CSV table of C-alpha atoms and ligand atoms in Angstrom, one decimal:
chain,number,residue,atom,x,y,z
S,1070,UNK,CA,123.5,163.5,165.4
S,1071,UNK,CA,119.9,163.8,166.4
S,1072,UNK,CA,118.3,160.4,167.0
S,1073,UNK,CA,115.1,159.7,165.1
S,1074,UNK,CA,111.9,160.2,167.1
S,1075,UNK,CA,110.1,157.3,168.6
S,1076,UNK,CA,106.7,157.1,167.1
S,1077,UNK,CA,103.9,154.8,168.2
S,1078,UNK,CA,100.7,154.3,166.3
S,1079,UNK,CA,97.5,153.5,168.2
S,1080,UNK,CA,94.8,151.9,166.0
S,1081,UNK,CA,91.4,151.8,167.5
S,1082,UNK,CA,89.5,148.6,166.7
S,1083,UNK,CA,87.3,148.3,169.8
S,1084,UNK,CA,84.0,149.9,168.8
S,1085,UNK,CA,81.2,147.7,167.7
S,1086,UNK,CA,80.3,149.9,164.8
S,1087,UNK,CA,76.6,149.1,165.2
S,1088,UNK,CA,75.6,151.7,162.5
S,1089,UNK,CA,77.2,149.4,159.9
S,1090,UNK,CA,74.5,146.9,160.7
S,1091,UNK,CA,76.8,143.9,160.2
S,1092,UNK,CA,76.0,142.1,163.4
S,1093,UNK,CA,79.7,142.0,164.3
S,1094,UNK,CA,82.6,144.5,164.8
S,1095,UNK,CA,82.9,146.4,161.5
S,1096,UNK,CA,86.7,146.4,161.7
S,1097,UNK,CA,86.5,142.6,161.0
S,1098,UNK,CA,84.8,143.2,157.6
S,1099,UNK,CA,87.1,141.8,154.9
S,1100,UNK,CA,88.8,144.0,152.4
S,1101,UNK,CA,90.6,141.7,150.0
S,1102,UNK,CA,92.2,139.1,152.3
S,1103,UNK,CA,92.5,141.3,155.4
S,1104,UNK,CA,89.9,142.7,157.7
S,1105,UNK,CA,89.4,146.5,157.7
S,1106,UNK,CA,91.2,146.9,161.0
S,1107,UNK,CA,94.2,144.9,160.0
S,1108,UNK,CA,94.3,146.7,156.7
S,1109,UNK,CA,94.4,150.0,158.6
S,1110,UNK,CA,96.9,148.8,161.1
S,1111,UNK,CA,99.3,147.7,158.4
S,1112,UNK,CA,99.6,151.3,157.2
S,1113,UNK,CA,101.7,151.9,160.3
S,1114,UNK,CA,104.4,149.2,159.7
S,1115,UNK,CA,107.0,152.0,160.1
S,1116,UNK,CA,106.1,152.7,163.6
S,1117,UNK,CA,105.6,150.9,167.0
S,1118,UNK,CA,102.0,149.7,167.1
S,1119,UNK,CA,99.3,149.5,169.8
S,1120,UNK,CA,96.0,147.9,168.7
S,1121,UNK,CA,92.9,148.6,170.9
S,1122,UNK,CA,90.4,145.8,170.5
S,1123,UNK,CA,88.1,143.4,172.4
S,1124,UNK,CA,89.4,140.0,173.7
S,1125,UNK,CA,87.1,138.3,171.1
S,1126,UNK,CA,88.6,140.1,168.1
S,1127,UNK,CA,92.3,139.9,169.2
S,1128,UNK,CA,93.3,136.6,167.7
S,1129,UNK,CA,92.1,137.4,164.2
S,1130,UNK,CA,93.6,140.9,164.2
S,1131,UNK,CA,96.9,139.6,165.7
S,1132,UNK,CA,97.2,136.9,163.0
S,1133,UNK,CA,96.4,139.3,160.2
S,1134,UNK,CA,98.6,142.1,161.3
S,1135,UNK,CA,101.4,139.6,161.9
S,1136,UNK,CA,103.7,141.8,164.1
S,1137,UNK,CA,105.3,140.1,167.1
S,1138,UNK,CA,106.1,143.6,168.5
S,1139,UNK,CA,102.5,144.9,168.4
S,1140,UNK,CA,100.8,145.5,171.7
S,1141,UNK,CA,97.1,144.6,172.1
S,1142,UNK,CA,95.1,146.6,174.6
S,1143,UNK,CA,91.5,146.2,175.8
S,1144,UNK,CA,89.2,149.0,174.9
S,1145,UNK,CA,87.0,151.0,177.3
S,1146,UNK,CA,83.3,151.9,177.1
S,1147,UNK,CA,83.9,155.0,174.9
S,1148,UNK,CA,86.4,156.0,172.3
S,1149,UNK,CA,88.0,158.3,174.9
S,1150,UNK,CA,88.4,155.5,177.4
S,1151,UNK,CA,90.0,153.3,174.7
S,1152,UNK,CA,92.5,156.0,173.9
S,1153,UNK,CA,93.3,156.5,177.6
S,1154,UNK,CA,93.9,152.7,177.9
S,1155,UNK,CA,96.3,152.8,174.9
S,1156,UNK,CA,98.2,155.9,176.2
S,1157,UNK,CA,98.6,154.2,179.6
S,1158,UNK,CA,100.1,151.1,177.9
S,1159,UNK,CA,102.8,153.0,176.0
S,1160,UNK,CA,106.0,153.3,178.0
S,1161,UNK,CA,108.2,155.4,175.8
S,1162,UNK,CA,107.3,157.5,172.8
S,1163,UNK,CA,108.0,161.0,171.5
S,1164,UNK,CA,105.0,161.1,169.3
S,1165,UNK,CA,101.7,159.1,169.3
S,1166,UNK,CA,99.5,158.7,166.2
S,1167,UNK,CA,95.9,157.9,167.0
S,1168,UNK,CA,93.9,156.4,164.1
S,1169,UNK,CA,90.5,154.9,163.7
S,1170,UNK,CA,90.6,151.2,162.6
S,1171,UNK,CA,87.6,151.9,160.4
S,1172,UNK,CA,89.7,154.2,158.1
S,1173,UNK,CA,91.7,151.7,156.1
S,1174,UNK,CA,92.5,154.0,153.2
S,1175,UNK,CA,94.8,156.4,155.0
S,1176,UNK,CA,97.9,157.2,152.9
S,1177,UNK,CA,101.4,157.0,154.4
S,1178,UNK,CA,102.2,160.5,153.1
S,1179,UNK,CA,99.4,161.9,155.1
S,1180,UNK,CA,100.5,160.0,158.2
S,1181,UNK,CA,104.1,161.3,157.7
S,1182,UNK,CA,102.8,164.9,157.5
S,1183,UNK,CA,100.9,164.5,160.7
S,1184,UNK,CA,103.9,163.2,162.5
S,1185,UNK,CA,106.1,166.0,161.2
S,1186,UNK,CA,103.5,168.6,162.4
S,1187,UNK,CA,103.4,167.0,165.8
S,1188,UNK,CA,107.2,167.1,166.1
S,1189,UNK,CA,107.2,170.8,165.2
S,1190,UNK,CA,103.9,172.1,166.7
S,1191,UNK,CA,102.9,169.4,169.2
S,1192,UNK,CA,100.0,168.3,167.1
S,1193,UNK,CA,99.1,167.2,163.6
S,1194,UNK,CA,95.4,166.5,163.1
S,1195,UNK,CA,94.3,165.4,159.7
S,1196,UNK,CA,91.3,167.2,158.1
S,1197,UNK,CA,89.9,167.9,154.7
S,1198,UNK,CA,88.4,171.1,153.3
S,1199,UNK,CA,84.7,171.0,152.4
S,1200,UNK,CA,83.9,170.8,148.7
S,1201,UNK,CA,80.3,171.9,149.5
S,1202,UNK,CA,79.1,175.3,150.5
S,1203,UNK,CA,78.5,175.5,154.2
S,1204,UNK,CA,75.8,177.1,156.3
S,1205,UNK,CA,75.2,177.4,160.0
S,1206,UNK,CA,71.8,176.4,161.3
S,1207,UNK,CA,70.2,178.8,163.8
S,1208,UNK,CA,67.9,177.7,166.6
S,1209,UNK,CA,64.9,179.3,164.9
S,1210,UNK,CA,65.5,177.2,161.7
S,1211,UNK,CA,67.1,180.0,159.7
S,1212,UNK,CA,70.6,179.6,158.5
S,1213,UNK,CA,73.6,181.8,157.6
S,1214,UNK,CA,76.4,181.3,155.1
S,1215,UNK,CA,79.8,180.3,156.6
S,1216,UNK,CA,83.1,180.7,154.7
S,1217,UNK,CA,84.0,177.2,153.9
S,1218,UNK,CA,87.6,178.2,153.5
S,1219,UNK,CA,87.8,178.4,157.2
S,1220,UNK,CA,86.3,175.0,157.8
S,1221,UNK,CA,87.8,171.5,157.9
S,1222,UNK,CA,86.1,168.2,158.4
S,1223,UNK,CA,88.3,166.3,160.9
S,1224,UNK,CA,89.5,162.8,160.3
S,1225,UNK,CA,92.2,160.6,161.8
S,1226,UNK,CA,95.2,160.2,162.2
S,1227,UNK,CA,95.5,162.7,165.0
S,1228,UNK,CA,99.1,162.9,166.0
S,1229,UNK,CA,100.5,164.5,169.2
S,1230,UNK,CA,103.6,164.8,171.3
S,1231,UNK,CA,103.1,161.8,173.6
S,1232,UNK,CA,103.6,163.7,176.9
S,1233,UNK,CA,101.1,166.3,176.0
S,1234,UNK,CA,98.3,164.0,174.8
S,1235,UNK,CA,98.8,161.7,177.7
S,1236,UNK,CA,98.5,164.7,180.1
S,1237,UNK,CA,95.4,166.0,178.2
S,1238,UNK,CA,93.6,162.7,178.6
S,1239,UNK,CA,94.5,162.7,182.3
S,1240,UNK,CA,93.2,166.1,183.1
S,1241,UNK,CA,90.2,166.1,180.8
S,1242,UNK,CA,87.8,163.4,181.9
S,1243,UNK,CA,84.7,162.3,180.0
S,1244,UNK,CA,83.9,161.2,176.5
S,1245,UNK,CA,84.7,163.3,173.4
S,1246,UNK,CA,84.4,162.7,169.7
S,1247,UNK,CA,88.1,162.9,169.0
S,1248,UNK,CA,91.5,163.5,170.5
S,1249,UNK,CA,91.9,167.0,169.2
S,1250,UNK,CA,89.0,168.2,171.4
S,1251,UNK,CA,90.6,166.6,174.5
S,1252,UNK,CA,94.0,168.1,173.6
S,1253,UNK,CA,92.4,171.5,173.1
S,1254,UNK,CA,90.4,171.4,176.4
S,1255,UNK,CA,93.7,170.7,178.2
S,1256,UNK,CA,95.0,174.0,176.9
S,1257,UNK,CA,97.0,172.9,173.9
S,1258,UNK,CA,96.8,174.3,170.4
S,1259,UNK,CA,95.5,172.0,167.6
S,1260,UNK,CA,97.4,172.1,164.3
S,1261,UNK,CA,95.6,170.8,161.2
S,1262,UNK,CA,97.2,168.8,158.4
S,1263,UNK,CA,95.4,168.6,155.1
S,1264,UNK,CA,94.5,165.0,154.2
S,1265,UNK,CA,92.4,163.6,151.4
S,1266,UNK,CA,88.7,162.8,151.0
S,1267,UNK,CA,89.5,159.1,150.3
S,1268,UNK,CA,90.3,158.5,154.0
S,1269,UNK,CA,86.7,157.8,154.8
S,1270,UNK,CA,85.5,156.3,158.0
S,1271,UNK,CA,83.5,153.2,157.1
S,1272,UNK,CA,80.3,153.7,159.1
S,1273,UNK,CA,77.0,152.9,157.4
S,1274,UNK,CA,76.0,149.7,155.4
S,1275,UNK,CA,76.4,151.8,152.2
S,1276,UNK,CA,80.1,152.3,153.1
S,1277,UNK,CA,80.6,148.5,153.1
S,1278,UNK,CA,78.6,147.7,150.0
S,1279,UNK,CA,81.0,147.4,147.1
S,1280,UNK,CA,84.1,147.2,149.3
S,1281,UNK,CA,84.8,143.6,148.6
S,1282,UNK,CA,83.5,141.3,146.0
S,1283,UNK,CA,80.2,143.2,145.9
S,1284,UNK,CA,80.6,143.9,142.2
S,1285,UNK,CA,80.4,141.3,139.4
S,1286,UNK,CA,81.4,141.7,135.8
S,1287,UNK,CA,80.0,139.6,133.0
S,1288,UNK,CA,80.9,139.0,129.4
S,1289,UNK,CA,78.8,137.6,126.5
S,1290,UNK,CA,79.5,137.0,122.8
S,1291,UNK,CA,77.3,135.9,119.9
S,1292,UNK,CA,77.4,135.6,116.2
S,1293,UNK,CA,74.6,134.9,113.6
S,1294,UNK,CA,74.7,134.3,109.9
S,1295,UNK,CA,73.4,136.9,107.5
S,1296,UNK,CA,70.8,135.5,105.0
S,1297,UNK,CA,68.1,136.7,102.7
S,1298,UNK,CA,64.4,136.8,103.6
S,1299,UNK,CA,65.1,137.7,107.3
S,1300,UNK,CA,64.5,140.9,109.1
S,1301,UNK,CA,67.7,142.5,110.5
S,1302,UNK,CA,67.1,143.2,114.2
S,1303,UNK,CA,70.0,144.6,116.3
S,1304,UNK,CA,69.5,145.8,119.9
S,1305,UNK,CA,65.7,145.5,119.4
S,1306,UNK,CA,65.7,147.9,116.5
S,1307,UNK,CA,64.6,146.7,113.0
S,1308,UNK,CA,67.0,148.0,110.4
S,1309,UNK,CA,66.3,148.5,106.7
S,1310,UNK,CA,68.8,146.1,105.0
S,1311,UNK,CA,68.4,143.4,102.3
S,1312,UNK,CA,69.8,140.7,104.6
S,1313,UNK,CA,68.8,139.6,108.1
S,1314,UNK,CA,70.3,137.3,110.8
S,1315,UNK,CA,69.4,133.7,110.8
S,1316,UNK,CA,68.4,132.1,114.1
S,1317,UNK,CA,65.7,130.3,116.1
S,1318,UNK,CA,64.6,133.6,117.6
S,1319,UNK,CA,64.9,137.0,115.9
S,1320,UNK,CA,68.7,136.4,116.1
S,1321,UNK,CA,69.4,139.8,117.7
S,1322,UNK,CA,73.1,139.0,118.3
S,1323,UNK,CA,73.9,142.1,120.5
S,1324,UNK,CA,70.9,141.4,122.8
S,1325,UNK,CA,72.0,137.7,123.0
S,1326,UNK,CA,75.5,138.8,124.0
S,1327,UNK,CA,74.0,141.3,126.5
S,1328,UNK,CA,71.8,138.6,128.1
S,1329,UNK,CA,74.7,136.2,128.4
S,1330,UNK,CA,76.8,138.9,130.0
S,1331,UNK,CA,74.1,139.7,132.5
S,1332,UNK,CA,73.5,136.0,133.3
S,1333,UNK,CA,77.2,135.3,133.6
S,1334,UNK,CA,77.8,138.2,136.0
S,1335,UNK,CA,74.9,137.0,138.1
S,1336,UNK,CA,76.2,133.4,138.2
S,1337,UNK,CA,73.2,132.1,136.3
S,1338,UNK,CA,73.0,129.6,133.4
S,1339,UNK,CA,73.4,131.1,129.9
S,1340,UNK,CA,70.6,131.8,127.3
S,1341,UNK,CA,71.3,128.4,125.6
S,1342,UNK,CA,70.1,126.8,128.8
S,1343,UNK,CA,67.3,129.2,129.7
S,1344,UNK,CA,65.8,129.6,126.2
S,1345,UNK,CA,66.9,126.5,124.2
S,1346,UNK,CA,66.5,126.6,120.4
S,1347,UNK,CA,64.9,123.2,120.6
S,1348,UNK,CA,61.9,124.8,122.4
S,1349,UNK,CA,59.2,125.9,120.1
S,1350,UNK,CA,58.1,128.7,122.4
S,1351,UNK,CA,61.2,130.6,121.4
S,1352,UNK,CA,60.7,130.2,117.6
S,1353,UNK,CA,60.9,133.7,116.1
S,1354,UNK,CA,61.0,135.2,119.7
S,1355,UNK,CA,61.5,138.9,120.1
S,1356,UNK,CA,64.9,138.9,121.9
S,1357,UNK,CA,63.9,142.0,123.8
S,1358,UNK,CA,61.2,140.0,125.5
S,1359,UNK,CA,63.8,137.4,126.5
S,1360,UNK,CA,66.0,140.2,127.8
S,1361,UNK,CA,63.0,141.3,130.0
S,1362,UNK,CA,62.9,137.7,131.3
S,1363,UNK,CA,66.6,137.8,132.1
S,1364,UNK,CA,66.2,141.1,133.9
S,1365,UNK,CA,63.5,139.6,136.1
S,1366,UNK,CA,66.1,137.1,137.4
S,1367,UNK,CA,68.5,139.9,138.5
S,1368,UNK,CA,66.5,141.1,141.5
S,1369,UNK,CA,69.5,140.8,143.8
S,1370,UNK,CA,71.6,143.1,141.6
S,1371,UNK,CA,71.8,146.6,140.4
S,1372,UNK,CA,73.1,147.1,136.8
S,1373,UNK,CA,75.9,149.6,137.1
S,1374,UNK,CA,76.5,149.8,133.3
S,1375,UNK,CA,76.4,147.7,130.1
S,1376,UNK,CA,78.6,148.0,127.1
S,1377,UNK,CA,77.8,146.4,123.8
S,1378,UNK,CA,80.0,146.1,120.7
S,1379,UNK,CA,78.5,145.2,117.3
S,1380,UNK,CA,80.9,143.8,114.7
S,1381,UNK,CA,79.4,144.2,111.2
S,1382,UNK,CA,81.0,145.0,107.9
S,1383,UNK,CA,77.7,146.5,106.8
S,1384,UNK,CA,75.3,148.3,107.3
S,1385,UNK,CA,76.6,151.5,108.8
S,1386,UNK,CA,75.1,151.7,112.3
S,1387,UNK,CA,76.3,155.0,113.7
S,1388,UNK,CA,73.0,156.8,113.1
S,1389,UNK,CA,70.9,154.1,114.8
S,1390,UNK,CA,73.0,153.7,117.9
S,1391,UNK,CA,71.1,156.4,119.9
S,1392,UNK,CA,67.8,154.5,119.2
S,1393,UNK,CA,69.5,151.3,120.3
S,1394,UNK,CA,70.6,153.0,123.6
S,1395,UNK,CA,67.2,154.4,124.3
S,1396,UNK,CA,65.5,151.0,123.6
S,1397,UNK,CA,67.8,148.8,125.7
S,1398,UNK,CA,68.4,151.2,128.6
S,1399,UNK,CA,64.6,151.4,129.0
S,1400,UNK,CA,64.4,147.6,129.1
S,1401,UNK,CA,67.2,147.4,131.7
S,1402,UNK,CA,65.7,150.2,133.7
S,1403,UNK,CA,68.9,152.2,133.8
S,1404,UNK,CA,69.8,155.7,132.6
S,1405,UNK,CA,70.8,156.0,129.0
S,1406,UNK,CA,74.3,157.0,129.9
S,1407,UNK,CA,74.8,153.6,131.6
S,1408,UNK,CA,74.3,151.6,128.4
S,1409,UNK,CA,76.4,152.2,125.4
S,1410,UNK,CA,76.7,150.6,122.0
S,1411,UNK,CA,79.7,150.8,119.7
S,1412,UNK,CA,80.0,149.4,116.2
S,1413,UNK,CA,83.0,148.3,114.2
S,1414,UNK,CA,83.9,146.6,111.0
S,1415,UNK,CA,86.6,144.0,110.9
S,1416,UNK,CA,88.4,145.6,107.9
S,1417,UNK,CA,87.0,142.9,105.5
S,1418,UNK,CA,88.6,140.1,107.5
S,1419,UNK,CA,86.9,136.9,108.6
S,1420,UNK,CA,83.2,135.9,108.7
S,1421,UNK,CA,82.1,139.4,109.7
S,1422,UNK,CA,84.4,141.2,107.2
S,1423,UNK,CA,83.2,139.0,104.4
S,1424,UNK,CA,79.7,140.0,105.2
S,1425,UNK,CA,78.6,136.5,106.1
S,1426,UNK,CA,77.5,137.3,109.6
S,1427,UNK,CA,77.2,139.8,112.4
S,1428,UNK,CA,79.0,139.3,115.7
S,1429,UNK,CA,78.5,141.0,119.0
S,1430,UNK,CA,80.1,141.2,122.4
S,1431,UNK,CA,78.8,142.7,125.6
S,1432,UNK,CA,80.2,143.5,129.1
S,1433,UNK,CA,78.2,144.4,132.1
S,1434,UNK,CA,79.0,145.4,135.7
S,1435,UNK,CA,76.5,144.4,138.4
S,1436,UNK,CA,76.5,145.5,142.0
S,1437,UNK,CA,75.1,143.2,144.6
S,1438,UNK,CA,72.3,144.9,146.4
B,1273,LIG,MG1,72.3,134.0,119.5
């Protein structure tokens, strides 16, 4: 029986990643309860593991990865030098997987495919096809179409027969963008393995925004009583109806729910605290003006989307919803398709169903800027 191949994964965590603008090694950025580098390294639990990192980052990575058998190696000045150091530290392997610590989203199926390719062909370098049309830029500024079917964007893992990649790094000196180039320069043939676009390399500040706790959702709810001799205002739109909602302000329940959702997501006090109904300034207030006030408090956030549900037995609101969306999306300063309003009855049940009041709920998603 053939013994199973000895496979070692090298995870590169030694770069500073200065383009990420974090002020510290980007592989230490938290994703959930792990750093990016540990998150990436744990994708290789089925293999022997070498982590290339600085002395300063070793303790945290070692603790998070939690493998007694993992080898920690100091990096060099360049990526190529770091890989050389890792390859020299490996004593016995058939195949070596080389992976960037800043690519935490690699899937184990793709890793397996690259290992299988390396066992058969000597190499298995992960790449993805371009979804964009591609052009080659000429020196004079003109450009020419390139068949994108022939082009791959190269990622990691890049997996090789150990003896071959070790020899390649020995005979090819200098610094290169990836291992495939070193392998090729040493005279070997690079085989591509198709990966997926999710396996991004976290590089710029935008790549880190939204990774971890950078979004906040918020929920708000409100209900007002329907009475005679009041205007019915919903989402800032005055609706022709014999009854209106009773309240200190114009009692626009969906806007009140929306404001509370925004404030809640932003970690701010609710509208009862900000605009108390004991304050005469808010008597008969236009709730849309209050919403503008709330928006002025959200300078640290971007509104991703807002969703409002109006619960009313009557009147029918379907034809007015587009007007409501136009009005409120303009106030929030977002595209219309990011703010939606739905309306429902409660099938004659409860306060709403009996026509005694109108209720509203809202949810929002904020992104921390
Ligand atoms: Mg209210």
